[in-house]
Tab-separated table of C-alpha atoms in Angstrom:
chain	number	residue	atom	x	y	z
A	15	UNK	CA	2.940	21.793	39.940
A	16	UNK	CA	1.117	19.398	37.956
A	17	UNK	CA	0.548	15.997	38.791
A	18	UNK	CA	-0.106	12.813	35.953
A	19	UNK	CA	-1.695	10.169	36.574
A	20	UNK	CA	-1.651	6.451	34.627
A	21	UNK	CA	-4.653	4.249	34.859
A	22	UNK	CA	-3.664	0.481	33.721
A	23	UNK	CA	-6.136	-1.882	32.624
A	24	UNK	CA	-6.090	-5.637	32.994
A	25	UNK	CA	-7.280	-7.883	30.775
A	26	UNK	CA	-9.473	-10.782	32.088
A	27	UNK	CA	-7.065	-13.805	32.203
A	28	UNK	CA	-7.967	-16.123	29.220
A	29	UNK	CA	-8.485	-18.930	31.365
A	30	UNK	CA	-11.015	-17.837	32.657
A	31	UNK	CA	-13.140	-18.094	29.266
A	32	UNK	CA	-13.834	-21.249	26.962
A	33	UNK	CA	-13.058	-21.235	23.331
A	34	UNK	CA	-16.346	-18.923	22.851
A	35	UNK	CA	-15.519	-16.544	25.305
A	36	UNK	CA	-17.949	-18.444	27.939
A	37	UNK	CA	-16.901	-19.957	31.347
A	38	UNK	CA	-15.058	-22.876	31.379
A	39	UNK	CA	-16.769	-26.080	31.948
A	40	UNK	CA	-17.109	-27.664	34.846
A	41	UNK	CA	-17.319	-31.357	34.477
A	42	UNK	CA	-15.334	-31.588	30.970
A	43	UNK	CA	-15.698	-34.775	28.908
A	44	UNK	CA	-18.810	-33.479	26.271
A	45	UNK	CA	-19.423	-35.924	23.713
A	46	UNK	CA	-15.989	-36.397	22.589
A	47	UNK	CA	-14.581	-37.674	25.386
A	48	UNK	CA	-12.141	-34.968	26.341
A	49	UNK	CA	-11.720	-34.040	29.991
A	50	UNK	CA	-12.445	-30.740	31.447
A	51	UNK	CA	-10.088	-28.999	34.374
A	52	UNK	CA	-9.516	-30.600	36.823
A	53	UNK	CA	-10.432	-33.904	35.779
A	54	UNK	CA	-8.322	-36.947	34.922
A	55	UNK	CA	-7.387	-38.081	31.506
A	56	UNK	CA	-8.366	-40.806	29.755
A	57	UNK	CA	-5.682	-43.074	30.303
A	58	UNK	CA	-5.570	-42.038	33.698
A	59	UNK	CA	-9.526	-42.933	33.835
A	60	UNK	CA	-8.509	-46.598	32.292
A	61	UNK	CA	-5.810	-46.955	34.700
A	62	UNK	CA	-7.960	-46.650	37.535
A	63	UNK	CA	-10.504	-48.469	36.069
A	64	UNK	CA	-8.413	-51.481	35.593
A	65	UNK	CA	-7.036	-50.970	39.011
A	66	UNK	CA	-10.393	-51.779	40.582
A	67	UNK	CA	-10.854	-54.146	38.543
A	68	UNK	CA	-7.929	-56.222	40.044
A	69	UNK	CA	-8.692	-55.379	43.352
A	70	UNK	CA	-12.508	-56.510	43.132
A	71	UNK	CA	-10.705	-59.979	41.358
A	72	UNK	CA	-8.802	-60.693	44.341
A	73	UNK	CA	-11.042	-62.359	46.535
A	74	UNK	CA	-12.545	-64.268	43.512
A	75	UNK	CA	-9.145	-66.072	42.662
A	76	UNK	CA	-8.743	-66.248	46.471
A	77	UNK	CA	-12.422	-68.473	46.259
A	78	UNK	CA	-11.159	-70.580	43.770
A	79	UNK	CA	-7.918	-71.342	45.529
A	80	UNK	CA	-9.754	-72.393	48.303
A	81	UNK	CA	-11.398	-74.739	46.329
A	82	UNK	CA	-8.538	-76.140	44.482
A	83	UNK	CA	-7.272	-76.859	47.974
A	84	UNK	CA	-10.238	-78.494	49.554
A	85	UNK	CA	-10.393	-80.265	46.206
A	86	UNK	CA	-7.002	-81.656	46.690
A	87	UNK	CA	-7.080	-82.691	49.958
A	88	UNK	CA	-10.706	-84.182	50.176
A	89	UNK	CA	-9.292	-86.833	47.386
A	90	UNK	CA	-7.251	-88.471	50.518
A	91	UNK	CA	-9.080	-88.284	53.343
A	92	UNK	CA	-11.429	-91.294	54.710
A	93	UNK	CA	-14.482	-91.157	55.988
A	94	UNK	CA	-15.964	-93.075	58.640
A	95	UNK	CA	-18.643	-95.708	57.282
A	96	UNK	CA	-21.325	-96.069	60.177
A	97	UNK	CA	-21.967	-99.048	59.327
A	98	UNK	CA	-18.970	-101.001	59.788
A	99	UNK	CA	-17.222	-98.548	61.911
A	100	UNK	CA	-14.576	-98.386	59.757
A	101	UNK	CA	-12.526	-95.523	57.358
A	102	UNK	CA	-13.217	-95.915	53.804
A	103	UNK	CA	-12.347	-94.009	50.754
A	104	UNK	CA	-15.271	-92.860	49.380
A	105	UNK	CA	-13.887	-90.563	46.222
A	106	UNK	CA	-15.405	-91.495	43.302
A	107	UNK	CA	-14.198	-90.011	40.467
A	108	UNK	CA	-17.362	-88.441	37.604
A	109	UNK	CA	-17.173	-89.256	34.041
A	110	UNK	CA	-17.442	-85.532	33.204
A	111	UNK	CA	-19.931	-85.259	30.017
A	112	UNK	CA	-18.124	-83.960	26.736
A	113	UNK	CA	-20.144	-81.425	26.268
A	114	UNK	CA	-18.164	-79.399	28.678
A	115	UNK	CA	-15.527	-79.541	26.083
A	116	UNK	CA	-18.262	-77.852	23.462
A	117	UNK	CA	-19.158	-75.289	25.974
A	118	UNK	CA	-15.249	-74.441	26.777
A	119	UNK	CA	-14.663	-73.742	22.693
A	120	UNK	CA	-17.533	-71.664	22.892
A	121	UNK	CA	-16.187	-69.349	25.678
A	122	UNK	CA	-12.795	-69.128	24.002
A	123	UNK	CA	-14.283	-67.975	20.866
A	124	UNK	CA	-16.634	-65.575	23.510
A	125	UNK	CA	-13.380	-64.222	24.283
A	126	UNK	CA	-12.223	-63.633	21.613
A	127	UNK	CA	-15.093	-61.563	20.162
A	128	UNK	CA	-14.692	-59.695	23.475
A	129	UNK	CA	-11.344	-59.083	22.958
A	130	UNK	CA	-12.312	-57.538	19.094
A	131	UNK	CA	-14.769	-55.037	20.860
A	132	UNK	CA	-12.764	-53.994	23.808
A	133	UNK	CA	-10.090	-53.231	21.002
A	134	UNK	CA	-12.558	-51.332	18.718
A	135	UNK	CA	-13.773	-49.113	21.613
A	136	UNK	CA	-10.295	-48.475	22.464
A	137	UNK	CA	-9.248	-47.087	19.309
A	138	UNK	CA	-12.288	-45.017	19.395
A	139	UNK	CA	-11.536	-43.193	22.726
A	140	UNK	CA	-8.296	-42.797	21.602
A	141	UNK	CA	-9.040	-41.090	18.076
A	142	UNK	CA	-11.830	-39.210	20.093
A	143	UNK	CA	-9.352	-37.829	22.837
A	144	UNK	CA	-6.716	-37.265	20.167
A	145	UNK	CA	-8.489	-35.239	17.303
A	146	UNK	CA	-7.809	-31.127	17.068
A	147	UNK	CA	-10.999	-28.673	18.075
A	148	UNK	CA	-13.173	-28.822	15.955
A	149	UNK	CA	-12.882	-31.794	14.463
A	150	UNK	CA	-15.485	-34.376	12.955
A	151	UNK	CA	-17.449	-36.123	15.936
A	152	UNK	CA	-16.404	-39.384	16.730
A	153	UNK	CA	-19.801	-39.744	19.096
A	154	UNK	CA	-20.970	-42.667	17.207
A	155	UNK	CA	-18.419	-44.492	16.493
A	156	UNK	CA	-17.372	-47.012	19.002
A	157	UNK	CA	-20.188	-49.304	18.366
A	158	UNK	CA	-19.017	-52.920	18.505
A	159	UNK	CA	-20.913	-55.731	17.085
A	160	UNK	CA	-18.801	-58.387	19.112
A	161	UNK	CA	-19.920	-56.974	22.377
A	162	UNK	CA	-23.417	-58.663	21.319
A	163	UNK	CA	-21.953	-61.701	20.040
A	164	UNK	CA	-20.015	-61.843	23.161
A	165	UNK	CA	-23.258	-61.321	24.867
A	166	UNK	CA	-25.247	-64.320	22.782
A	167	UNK	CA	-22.041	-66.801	23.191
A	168	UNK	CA	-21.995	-66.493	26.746
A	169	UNK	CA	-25.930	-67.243	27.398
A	170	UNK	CA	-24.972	-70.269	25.030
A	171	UNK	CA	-22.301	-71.161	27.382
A	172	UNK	CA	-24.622	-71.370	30.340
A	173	UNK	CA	-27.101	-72.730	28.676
A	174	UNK	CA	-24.714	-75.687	27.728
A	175	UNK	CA	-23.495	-75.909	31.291
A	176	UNK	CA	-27.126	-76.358	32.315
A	177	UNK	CA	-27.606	-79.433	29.782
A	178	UNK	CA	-24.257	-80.993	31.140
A	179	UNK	CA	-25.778	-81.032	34.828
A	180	UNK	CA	-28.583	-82.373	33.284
A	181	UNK	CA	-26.422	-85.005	31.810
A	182	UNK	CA	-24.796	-85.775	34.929
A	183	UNK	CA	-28.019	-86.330	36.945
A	184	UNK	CA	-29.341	-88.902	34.205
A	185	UNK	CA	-26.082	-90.463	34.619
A	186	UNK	CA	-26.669	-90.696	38.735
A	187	UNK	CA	-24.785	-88.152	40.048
A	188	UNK	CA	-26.046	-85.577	41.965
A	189	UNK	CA	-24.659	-82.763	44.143
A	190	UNK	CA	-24.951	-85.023	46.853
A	191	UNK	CA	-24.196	-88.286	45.495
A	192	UNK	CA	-20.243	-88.299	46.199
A	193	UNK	CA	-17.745	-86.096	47.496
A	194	UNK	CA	-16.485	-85.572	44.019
A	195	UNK	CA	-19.540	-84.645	42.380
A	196	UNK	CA	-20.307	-82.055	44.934
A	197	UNK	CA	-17.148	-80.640	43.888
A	198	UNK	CA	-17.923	-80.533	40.356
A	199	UNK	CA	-21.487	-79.069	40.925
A	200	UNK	CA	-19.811	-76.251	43.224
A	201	UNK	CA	-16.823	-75.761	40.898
A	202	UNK	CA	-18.791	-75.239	37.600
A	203	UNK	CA	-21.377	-73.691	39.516
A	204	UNK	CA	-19.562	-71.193	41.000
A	205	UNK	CA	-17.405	-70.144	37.969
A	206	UNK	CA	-21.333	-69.959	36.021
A	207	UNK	CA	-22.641	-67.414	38.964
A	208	UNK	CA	-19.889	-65.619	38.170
A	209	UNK	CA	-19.814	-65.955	34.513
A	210	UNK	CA	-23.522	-64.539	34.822
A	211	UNK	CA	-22.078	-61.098	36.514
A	212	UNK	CA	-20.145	-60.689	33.416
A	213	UNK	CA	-22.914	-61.059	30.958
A	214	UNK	CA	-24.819	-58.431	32.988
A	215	UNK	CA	-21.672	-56.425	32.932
A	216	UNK	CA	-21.341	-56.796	29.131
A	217	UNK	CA	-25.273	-55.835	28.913
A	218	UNK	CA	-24.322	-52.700	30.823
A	219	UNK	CA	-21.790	-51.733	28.296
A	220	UNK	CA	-23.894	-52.443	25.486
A	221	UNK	CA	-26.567	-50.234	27.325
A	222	UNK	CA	-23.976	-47.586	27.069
A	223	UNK	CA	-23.382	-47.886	23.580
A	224	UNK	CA	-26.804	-47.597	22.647
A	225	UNK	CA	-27.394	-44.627	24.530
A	226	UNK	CA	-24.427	-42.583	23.150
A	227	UNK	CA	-22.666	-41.973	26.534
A	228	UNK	CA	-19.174	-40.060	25.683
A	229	UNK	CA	-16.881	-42.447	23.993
A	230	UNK	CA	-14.313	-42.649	26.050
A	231	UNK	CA	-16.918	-44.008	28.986
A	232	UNK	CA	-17.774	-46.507	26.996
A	233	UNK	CA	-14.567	-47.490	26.549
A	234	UNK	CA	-13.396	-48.299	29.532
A	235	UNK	CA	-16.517	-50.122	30.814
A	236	UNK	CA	-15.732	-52.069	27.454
A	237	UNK	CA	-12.302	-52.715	28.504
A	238	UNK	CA	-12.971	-53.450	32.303
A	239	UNK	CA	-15.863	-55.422	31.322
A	240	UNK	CA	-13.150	-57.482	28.398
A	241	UNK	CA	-10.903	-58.249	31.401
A	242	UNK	CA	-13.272	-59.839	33.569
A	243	UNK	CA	-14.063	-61.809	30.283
A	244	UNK	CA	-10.950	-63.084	30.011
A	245	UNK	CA	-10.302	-64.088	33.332
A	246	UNK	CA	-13.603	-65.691	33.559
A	247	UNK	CA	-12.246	-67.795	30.668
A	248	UNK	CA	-8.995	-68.597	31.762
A	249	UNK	CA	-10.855	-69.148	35.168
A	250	UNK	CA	-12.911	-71.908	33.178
A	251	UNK	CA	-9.989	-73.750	31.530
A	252	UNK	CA	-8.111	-73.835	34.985
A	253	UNK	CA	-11.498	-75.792	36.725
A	254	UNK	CA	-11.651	-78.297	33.721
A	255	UNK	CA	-7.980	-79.177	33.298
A	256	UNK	CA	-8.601	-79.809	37.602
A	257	UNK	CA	-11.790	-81.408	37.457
A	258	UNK	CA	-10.074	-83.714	34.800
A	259	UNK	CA	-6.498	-84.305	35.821
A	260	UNK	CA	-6.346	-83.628	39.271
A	261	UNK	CA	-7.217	-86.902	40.586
């Protein structure tokens, strides 16, 4: 009796290959920006990336708040003079030198420079992540002049808030002169230490730029690095508009 017999070959799934037949890769995201398996997208990345950012802002607005309500209430409360024995309002409000204003149009227009690049290296990562296979690189593009104008206008910033203390302690107040001028050293002080964490952060980006990292990196350092920008800014026009009116 005979007997056949059927042999069936399998081909190697294709997933299993790249485009040229090699293995897959394992990271993803070469030059162009495009994730690999397993990895998240690009607006995916940004999401997240954002989300952090929020979280890490929370106790910073929760600093200032604190502030704004010591601020408020130290305006009515008497002290006790030693000398006489007696409570006496000791709030004295500080002239507050104009060159704050000067130094608050500087960081708007800051902003808005950082708002130009964050939008450049958007559109970048997006025409990077977007293209077909095979396409023209989109490595170098991305480069955004306003990061380092963004950069130069916000050492001019400090800088200007350093000549306004100055102008403050020719005009006799010091952080410990008054109660209120203690509250204008810490205020503006505190937003400036901050302010000085996003110039390093905007260095950083930069730093990224220059060295060519995948586009779509440097985009979203760009962008979370924008939004702390902005906030810092609209951090900055809150403290003056209280530092001014709220007395």
């Amino acid at each position: 009796m005979t007997s056949f017999s059927t042999t069936a070959t399998l081909d190697e799934p294709a997933v299993s290959r790249g485009k040229q037949g090699g293995p897959p890769p394992i990271f993803g995201g070469g030059d162009d920006g495009r994730s690999g398996p397993g990895l998240p997208d690009y607006p995916t990345r940004l999401r997240r990336a954002r989300l952090g950012l929020l979280v890490a802002l929370t106790p910073v607005l929760m600093l200032f708040v604190s502030f704004t309500s010591a601020y408020v209430v130290r305006q009515g409360l008497p002290t006790l003079d030693p000398r006489t024995n007696q409570l006496v309002r000791d709030w004295i409000p500080v002239k507050l030198p104009a060159l704050l204003l000067v130094n608050t149009v500087v960081l708007l227009v800051s902003s808005i420079g950082m708002e130009l690049a964050r939008r450049q290296s958007k559109l970048a990562a997006v025409a990077a992540t977007a293209r077909p296979a095979g396409g023209v690189s989109v490595s170098a593009k991305g480069k955004t002049p306003w990061l380092a104008m963004t950069v130069a206008l916000g050492l001019l910033f400090l800088f200007g808030q350093w000549l306004a203390w100055k102008q403050l302690a020719a005009s006799g107040f010091y952080v410990a002169t008054t109660p209120s001028s203690s509250f204008v050293y810490l205020l503006t002080g505190a937003h400036a230490v901050h302010l000085m964490g996003g110039v390093l952060a905007l260095l950083v980006a930069g730093l990224f730029v220059l060295f060519r990292k995948p586009v779509t990196t440097r985009s979203i350092v760009v962008d979370v690095a924008g939004w702390y920008w902005h906030f810092m800014a609209a951090l900055w026009v809150y403290i003056l508009l209280l530092l001014e009116f709220a007395r």
